[in-house]
XYZ file of C-alpha atoms in Angstrom:
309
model
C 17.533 29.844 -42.347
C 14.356 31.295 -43.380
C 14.902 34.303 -41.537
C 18.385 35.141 -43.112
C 16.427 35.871 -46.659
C 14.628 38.799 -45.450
C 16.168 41.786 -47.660
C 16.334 45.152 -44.913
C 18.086 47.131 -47.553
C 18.993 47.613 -51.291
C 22.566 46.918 -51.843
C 22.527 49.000 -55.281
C 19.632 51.433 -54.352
C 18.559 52.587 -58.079
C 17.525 55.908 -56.107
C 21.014 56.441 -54.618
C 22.507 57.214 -58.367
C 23.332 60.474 -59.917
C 20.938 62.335 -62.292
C 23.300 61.383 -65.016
C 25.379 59.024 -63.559
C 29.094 58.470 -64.761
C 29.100 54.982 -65.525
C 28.831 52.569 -68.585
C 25.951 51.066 -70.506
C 26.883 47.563 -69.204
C 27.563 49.098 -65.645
C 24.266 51.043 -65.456
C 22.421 47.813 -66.483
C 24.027 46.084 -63.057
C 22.806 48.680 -61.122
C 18.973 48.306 -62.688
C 19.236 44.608 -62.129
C 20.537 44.375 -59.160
C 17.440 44.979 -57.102
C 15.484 42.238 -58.986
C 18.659 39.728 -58.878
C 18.040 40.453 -54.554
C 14.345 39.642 -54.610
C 15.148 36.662 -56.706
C 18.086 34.962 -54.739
C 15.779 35.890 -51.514
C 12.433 34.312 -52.776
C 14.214 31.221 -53.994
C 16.185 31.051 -51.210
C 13.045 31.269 -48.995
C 11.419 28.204 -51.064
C 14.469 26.359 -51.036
C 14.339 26.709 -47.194
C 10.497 25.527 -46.648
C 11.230 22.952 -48.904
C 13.746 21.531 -46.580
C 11.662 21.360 -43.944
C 7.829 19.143 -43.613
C 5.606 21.746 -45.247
C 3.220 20.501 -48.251
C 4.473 21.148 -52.274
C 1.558 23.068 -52.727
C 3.615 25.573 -50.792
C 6.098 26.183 -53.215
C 4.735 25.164 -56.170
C 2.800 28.518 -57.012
C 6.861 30.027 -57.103
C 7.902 27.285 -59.100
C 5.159 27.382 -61.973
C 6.130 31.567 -62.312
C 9.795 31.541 -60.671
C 11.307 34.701 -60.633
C 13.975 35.903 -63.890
C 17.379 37.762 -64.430
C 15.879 41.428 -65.972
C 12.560 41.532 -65.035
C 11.307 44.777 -64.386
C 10.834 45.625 -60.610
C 6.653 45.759 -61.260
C 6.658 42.070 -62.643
C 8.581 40.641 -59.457
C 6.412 42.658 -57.132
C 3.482 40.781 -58.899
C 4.719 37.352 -58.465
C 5.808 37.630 -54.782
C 1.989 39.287 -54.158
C 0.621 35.848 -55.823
C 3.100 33.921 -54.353
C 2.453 35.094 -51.134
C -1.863 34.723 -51.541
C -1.092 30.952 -52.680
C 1.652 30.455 -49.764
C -1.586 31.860 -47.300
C -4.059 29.528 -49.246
C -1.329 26.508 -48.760
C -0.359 26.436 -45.515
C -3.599 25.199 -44.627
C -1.819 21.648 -46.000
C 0.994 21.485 -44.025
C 1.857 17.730 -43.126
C 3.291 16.074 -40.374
C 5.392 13.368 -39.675
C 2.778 9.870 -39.364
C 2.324 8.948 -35.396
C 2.395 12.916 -34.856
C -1.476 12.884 -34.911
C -3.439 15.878 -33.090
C -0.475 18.193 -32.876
C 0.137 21.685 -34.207
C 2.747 23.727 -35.599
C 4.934 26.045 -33.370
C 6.239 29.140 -34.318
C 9.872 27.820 -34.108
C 8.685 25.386 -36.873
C 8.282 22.579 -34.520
C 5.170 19.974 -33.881
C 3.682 19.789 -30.653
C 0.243 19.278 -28.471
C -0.851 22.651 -27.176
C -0.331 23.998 -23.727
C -3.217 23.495 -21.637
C -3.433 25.883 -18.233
C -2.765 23.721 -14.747
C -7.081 24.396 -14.177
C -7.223 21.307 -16.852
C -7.452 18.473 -16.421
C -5.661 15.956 -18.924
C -3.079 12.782 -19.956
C 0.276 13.243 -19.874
C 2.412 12.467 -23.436
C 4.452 9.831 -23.334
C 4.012 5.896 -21.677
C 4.470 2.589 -23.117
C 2.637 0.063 -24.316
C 1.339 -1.908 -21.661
C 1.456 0.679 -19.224
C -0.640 2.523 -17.002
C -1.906 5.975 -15.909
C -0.930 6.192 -12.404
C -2.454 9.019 -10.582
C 0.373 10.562 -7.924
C -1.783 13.639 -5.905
C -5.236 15.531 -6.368
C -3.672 18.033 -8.587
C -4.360 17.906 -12.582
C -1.681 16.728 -14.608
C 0.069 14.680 -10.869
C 0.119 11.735 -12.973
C 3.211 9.518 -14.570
C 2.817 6.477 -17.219
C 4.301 2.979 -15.326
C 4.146 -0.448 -15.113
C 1.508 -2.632 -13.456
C 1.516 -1.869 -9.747
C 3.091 -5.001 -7.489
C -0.282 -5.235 -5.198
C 1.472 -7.228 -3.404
C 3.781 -4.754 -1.491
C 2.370 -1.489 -3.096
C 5.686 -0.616 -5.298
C 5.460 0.616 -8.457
C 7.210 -1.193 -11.423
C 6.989 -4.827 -12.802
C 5.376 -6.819 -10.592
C 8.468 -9.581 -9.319
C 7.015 -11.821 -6.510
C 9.470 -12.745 -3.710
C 9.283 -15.295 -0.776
C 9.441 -12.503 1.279
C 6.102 -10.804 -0.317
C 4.068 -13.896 -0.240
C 5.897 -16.299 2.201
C 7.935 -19.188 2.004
C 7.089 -22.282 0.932
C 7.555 -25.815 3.044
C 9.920 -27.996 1.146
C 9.009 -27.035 -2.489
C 10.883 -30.477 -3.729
C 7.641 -32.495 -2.138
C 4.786 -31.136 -4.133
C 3.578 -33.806 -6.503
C 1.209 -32.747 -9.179
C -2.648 -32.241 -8.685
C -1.323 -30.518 -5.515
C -2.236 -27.261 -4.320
C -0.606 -24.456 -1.716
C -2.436 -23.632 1.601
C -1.718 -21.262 4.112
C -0.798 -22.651 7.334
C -0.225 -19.296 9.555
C 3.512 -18.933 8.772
C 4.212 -20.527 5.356
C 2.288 -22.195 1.954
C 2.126 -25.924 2.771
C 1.473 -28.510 -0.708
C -1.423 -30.541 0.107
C -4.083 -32.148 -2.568
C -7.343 -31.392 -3.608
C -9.557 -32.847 -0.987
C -12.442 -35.322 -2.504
C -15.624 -35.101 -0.235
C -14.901 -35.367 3.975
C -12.030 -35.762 5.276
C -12.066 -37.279 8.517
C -8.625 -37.050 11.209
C -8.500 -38.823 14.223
C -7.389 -36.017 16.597
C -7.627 -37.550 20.074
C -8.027 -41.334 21.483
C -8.144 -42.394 25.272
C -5.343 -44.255 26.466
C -7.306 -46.251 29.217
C -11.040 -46.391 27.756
C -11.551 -49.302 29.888
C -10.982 -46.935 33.484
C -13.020 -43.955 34.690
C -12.968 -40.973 33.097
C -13.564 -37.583 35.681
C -14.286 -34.277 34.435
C -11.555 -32.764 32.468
C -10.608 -31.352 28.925
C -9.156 -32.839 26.007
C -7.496 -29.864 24.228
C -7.147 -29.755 20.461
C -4.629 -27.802 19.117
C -6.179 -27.724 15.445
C -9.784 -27.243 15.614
C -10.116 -24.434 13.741
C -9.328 -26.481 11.268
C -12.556 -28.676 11.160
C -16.224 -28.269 10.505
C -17.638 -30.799 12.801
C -16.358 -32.459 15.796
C -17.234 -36.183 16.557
C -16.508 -37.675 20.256
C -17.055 -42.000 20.502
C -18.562 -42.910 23.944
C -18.322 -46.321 25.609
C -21.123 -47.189 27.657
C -19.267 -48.694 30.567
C -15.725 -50.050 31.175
C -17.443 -53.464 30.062
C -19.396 -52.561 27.092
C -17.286 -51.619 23.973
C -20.165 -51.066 21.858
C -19.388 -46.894 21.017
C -22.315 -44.201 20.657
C -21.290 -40.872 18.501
C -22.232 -37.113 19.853
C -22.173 -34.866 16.646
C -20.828 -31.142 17.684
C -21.145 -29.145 14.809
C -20.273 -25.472 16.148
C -18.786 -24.511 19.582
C -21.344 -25.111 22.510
C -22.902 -27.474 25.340
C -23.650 -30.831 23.878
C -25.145 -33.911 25.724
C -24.483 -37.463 25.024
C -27.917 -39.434 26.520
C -27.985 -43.688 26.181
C -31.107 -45.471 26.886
C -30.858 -48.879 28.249
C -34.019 -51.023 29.364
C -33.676 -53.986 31.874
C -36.089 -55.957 32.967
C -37.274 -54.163 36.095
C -35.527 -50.879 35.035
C -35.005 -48.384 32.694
C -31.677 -47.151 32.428
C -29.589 -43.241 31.161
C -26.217 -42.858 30.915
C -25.527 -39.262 29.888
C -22.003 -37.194 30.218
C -22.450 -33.279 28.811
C -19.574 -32.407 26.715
C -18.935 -28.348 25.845
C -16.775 -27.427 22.334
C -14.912 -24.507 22.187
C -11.765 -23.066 19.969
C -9.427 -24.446 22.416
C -10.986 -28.455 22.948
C -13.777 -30.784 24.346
C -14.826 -29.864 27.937
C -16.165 -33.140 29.463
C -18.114 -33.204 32.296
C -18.696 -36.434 34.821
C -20.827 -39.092 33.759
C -24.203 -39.533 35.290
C -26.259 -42.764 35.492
C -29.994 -42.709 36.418
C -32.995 -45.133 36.255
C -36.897 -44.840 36.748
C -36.730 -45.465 40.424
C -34.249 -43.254 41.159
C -32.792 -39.686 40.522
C -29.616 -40.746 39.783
C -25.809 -39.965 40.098
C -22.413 -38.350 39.005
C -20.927 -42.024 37.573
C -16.790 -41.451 35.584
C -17.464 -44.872 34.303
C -20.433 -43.672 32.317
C -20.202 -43.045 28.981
C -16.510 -43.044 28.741
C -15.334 -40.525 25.678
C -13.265 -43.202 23.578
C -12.081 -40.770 20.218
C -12.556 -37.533 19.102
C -12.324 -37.343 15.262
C -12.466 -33.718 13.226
C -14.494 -33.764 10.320
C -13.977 -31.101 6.903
């Protein structure tokens, strides 16, 4: 480690000899070396060290160009770890990083990393995949985690997996044919094709159109479903010719027939009321010029009722 070169103390201090030492030529020359020999195995141990780790060249390669010799006086070594340590200053300004570690900075412990930002910041987490999202958790900064598309469908988080139970089931999924689509029908998705214009559904018929018919309702069951409501009159039990009354929205509708005699003028009218629930038909009436009239079940007899959409 870098930190194991640093020298704390001389293990030959020159100063720690005697005045006139009792020791060889070849011994005393140990001795004056062995400081320099320290300085050199620390310094190239040092460079060996940032080598190893994802500083630039230019680091090291002031040391390497004037690298450090057995028997150089103490002076001369001083000098090149003073330059080596102005171009180690000047070259640290290049360090590198790994690629895909963009906008990070070095740590003291020789690590990369973003810097710490205090919790009054607001910011992006590191980290998430591709494809993912930001997904905010509270009000605070930083209460945010990277995730998968949220299922909108029941509000989880996580890859969005559709169920029968999160959309509803669907009526006999073997029938659909193709150019088919799925409609809601209040409790599950029922495969119907794309209508083509008006669609008209015969949703009620009288059983005795030939009888009276008193005041009474013909419920329908499905008109929400339609637009516009139809009802077919018959004059009289003994005319079959029919006479429409168009009921576009729920209200009080009359159905009014002109009929001129010879002496007389004739109206048959019956007032029909639409609401969510059916056709509310009142009694017939018949009246002519020369007389107020009167409540009449055999006029204008409802015959159908169609639903229009």
């Amino acid at each position: 480690m870098l930190n194991d070169r640093k020298i704390n103390a001389w293990a030959n201090p020159i100063a720690s000899e005697a005045d006139r030492p009792n020791r060889s030529a070849a011994d005393m020359k140990r001795i004056f070396d062995s400081n320099t020999n320290e300085l050199k195995d620390a310094l190239n141990g040092a460079i060996d060290d940032v080598q190893a780790g994802e500083v630039a060249l230019s680091f090291t390669q002031a040391a390497e160009r004037a690298p450090i010799e057995s028997g150089e006086s103490l002076g001369t070594v001083l000098g090149k770890v003073s330059k080596f340590m102005r171009d180690a200053e000047a070259a640290v300004q290049t360090i590198k990083i790994d690629a895909g570690k963009t906008n990070r900075f070095l740590c003291l412990d020789g690590s990369y990393s973003v810097p710490e930002a205090g919790e009054a910041v607001n910011g992006l987490p590191m980290g998430g995949l591709p494809g993912q999202v930001l997904v905010k958790e509270t009000d605070g900064d930083y209460a945010a985690q990277w995730q998968n598309i949220v299922n909108t469908v029941n509000g989880a988080h996580g890859d969005v997996a559709l169920t029968p139970s999160d959309i509803g089931a669907v009526a006999d999924p073997t029938s659909k044919t193709a150019g088919q689509f799925l409609k809601w029908d209040g409790s599950m998705w029922v495969a119907e094709s794309i209508q083509q214009g008006i669609v008209t559904d015969l949703l009620w018929e009288n059983a005795s159109p030939t009888s009276g018919f008193g005041e009474q309702t013909v419920a329908l069951p499905t008109r929400g479903e339609y637009k516009v409501i139809c009802a077919e009159f018959r004059m009289n039990p003994s005319n079959g010719r029919l006479y429409p009354l168009m009921m576009p929205a729920n209200g009080t509708y009359q159905a009014v027939l002109v009929n001129p005699q010879s002496s007389k003028l004739y109206a048959y009218t019956r007032t029909a009321s639409l609401d969510d629930g059916g056709v509310y038909f009142q009694s017939g009436w018949l009246g002519h010029t020369t007389s107020t009239g009167n409540q009449d079940a055999t006029c204008m007899i409802p015959f159908r009722i169609f639903g229009l959409k």
